[in-house]
Short mmCIF file of C-alpha atoms in Angstrom, two decimals:
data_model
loop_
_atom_site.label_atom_id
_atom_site.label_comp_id
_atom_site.label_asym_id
_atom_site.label_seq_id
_atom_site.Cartn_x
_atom_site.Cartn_y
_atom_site.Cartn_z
CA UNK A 1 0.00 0.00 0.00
CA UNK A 2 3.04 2.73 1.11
CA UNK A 3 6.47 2.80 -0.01
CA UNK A 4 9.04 2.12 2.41
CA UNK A 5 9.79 2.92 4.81
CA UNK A 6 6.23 3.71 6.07
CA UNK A 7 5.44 0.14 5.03
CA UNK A 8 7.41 -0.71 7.91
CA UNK A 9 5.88 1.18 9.57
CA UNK A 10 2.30 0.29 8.60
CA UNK A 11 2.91 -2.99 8.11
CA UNK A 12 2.51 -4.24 11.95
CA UNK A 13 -0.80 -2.52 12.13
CA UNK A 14 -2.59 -4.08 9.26
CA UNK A 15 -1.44 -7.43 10.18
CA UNK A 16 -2.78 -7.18 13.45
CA UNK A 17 -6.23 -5.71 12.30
CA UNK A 18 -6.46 -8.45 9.55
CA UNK A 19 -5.82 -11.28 12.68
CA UNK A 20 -8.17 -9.60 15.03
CA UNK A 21 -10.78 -9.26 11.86
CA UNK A 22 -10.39 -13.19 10.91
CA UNK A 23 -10.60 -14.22 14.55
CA UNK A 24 -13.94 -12.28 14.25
CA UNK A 25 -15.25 -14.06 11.80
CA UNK A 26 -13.46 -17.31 11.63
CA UNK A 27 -11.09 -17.49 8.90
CA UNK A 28 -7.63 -19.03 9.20
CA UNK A 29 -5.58 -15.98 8.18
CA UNK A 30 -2.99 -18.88 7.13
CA UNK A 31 -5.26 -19.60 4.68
CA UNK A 32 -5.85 -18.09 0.81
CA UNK A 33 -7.51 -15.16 0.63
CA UNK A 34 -11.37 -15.57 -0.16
CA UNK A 35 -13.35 -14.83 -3.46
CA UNK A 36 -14.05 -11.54 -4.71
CA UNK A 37 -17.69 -10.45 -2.91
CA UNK A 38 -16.75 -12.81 0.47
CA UNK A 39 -17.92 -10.11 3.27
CA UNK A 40 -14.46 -10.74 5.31
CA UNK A 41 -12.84 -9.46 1.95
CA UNK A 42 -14.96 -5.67 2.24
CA UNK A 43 -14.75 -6.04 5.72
CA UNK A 44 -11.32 -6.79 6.39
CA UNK A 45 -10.06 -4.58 3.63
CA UNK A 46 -11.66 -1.72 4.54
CA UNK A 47 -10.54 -2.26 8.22
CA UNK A 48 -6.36 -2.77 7.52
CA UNK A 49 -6.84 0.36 5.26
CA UNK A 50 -7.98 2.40 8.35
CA UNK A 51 -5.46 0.59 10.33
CA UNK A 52 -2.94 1.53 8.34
CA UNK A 53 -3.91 4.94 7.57
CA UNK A 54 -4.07 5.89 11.53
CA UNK A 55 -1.01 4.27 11.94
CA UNK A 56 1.18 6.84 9.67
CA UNK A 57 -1.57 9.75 10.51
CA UNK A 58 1.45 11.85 13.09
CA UNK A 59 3.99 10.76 10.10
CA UNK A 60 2.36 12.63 7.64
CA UNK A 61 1.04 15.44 9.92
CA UNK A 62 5.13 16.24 10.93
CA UNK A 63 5.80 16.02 7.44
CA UNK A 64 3.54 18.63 6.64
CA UNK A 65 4.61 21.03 9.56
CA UNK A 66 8.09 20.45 8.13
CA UNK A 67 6.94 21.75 5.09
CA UNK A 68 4.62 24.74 5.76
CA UNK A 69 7.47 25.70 8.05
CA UNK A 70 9.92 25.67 4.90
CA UNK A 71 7.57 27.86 2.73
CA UNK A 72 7.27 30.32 5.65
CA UNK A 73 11.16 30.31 5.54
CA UNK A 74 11.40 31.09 2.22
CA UNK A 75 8.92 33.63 2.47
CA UNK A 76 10.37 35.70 5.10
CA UNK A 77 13.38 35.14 3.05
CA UNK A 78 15.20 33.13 6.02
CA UNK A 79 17.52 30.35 6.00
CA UNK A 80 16.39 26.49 5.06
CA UNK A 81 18.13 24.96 8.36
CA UNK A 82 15.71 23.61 11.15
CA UNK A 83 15.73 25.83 14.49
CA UNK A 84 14.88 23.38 17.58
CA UNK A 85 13.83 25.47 20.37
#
């Protein structure tokens, strides 16, 4: 679904929610994936897509503070390096 490295990081969560969805339901998740229209197939997608998706939510939210703080750097015509205060 993500590139790495946020796979890695995503990675752990959807596994989890696609366990904790077949336990739900009762599918061995050792088992092949069911057919196409199989309600653990909408369910569980849907559900590891959330998963995932929360899981890199404060990822992408830094990443965009990093960048709105870059264009308001080169707007005030400052330099690109970080200040940590």
């Amino acid at each position: 679904m993500y590139p790495e490295p946020a796979w890695a990081i995503a990675r752990p969560h959807a596994r989890r929610t696609a366990q904790s969805i077949c336990a739900i339901v009762g599918w061995d998740p050792e088992s092949p994936a069911p057919p196409d229209g199989h309600p653990l197939r909408e369910i569980g997608y849907r559900a590891c897509l959330h998963a995932v998706e929360a899981a890199l939510v404060p990822y992408v939210h830094d990443a965009h503070l990093r960048e709105i703080d870059a264009f308001r750097r080169v707007a005030l015509g400052k330099p690109w390096q970080l200040i940590t205060t």
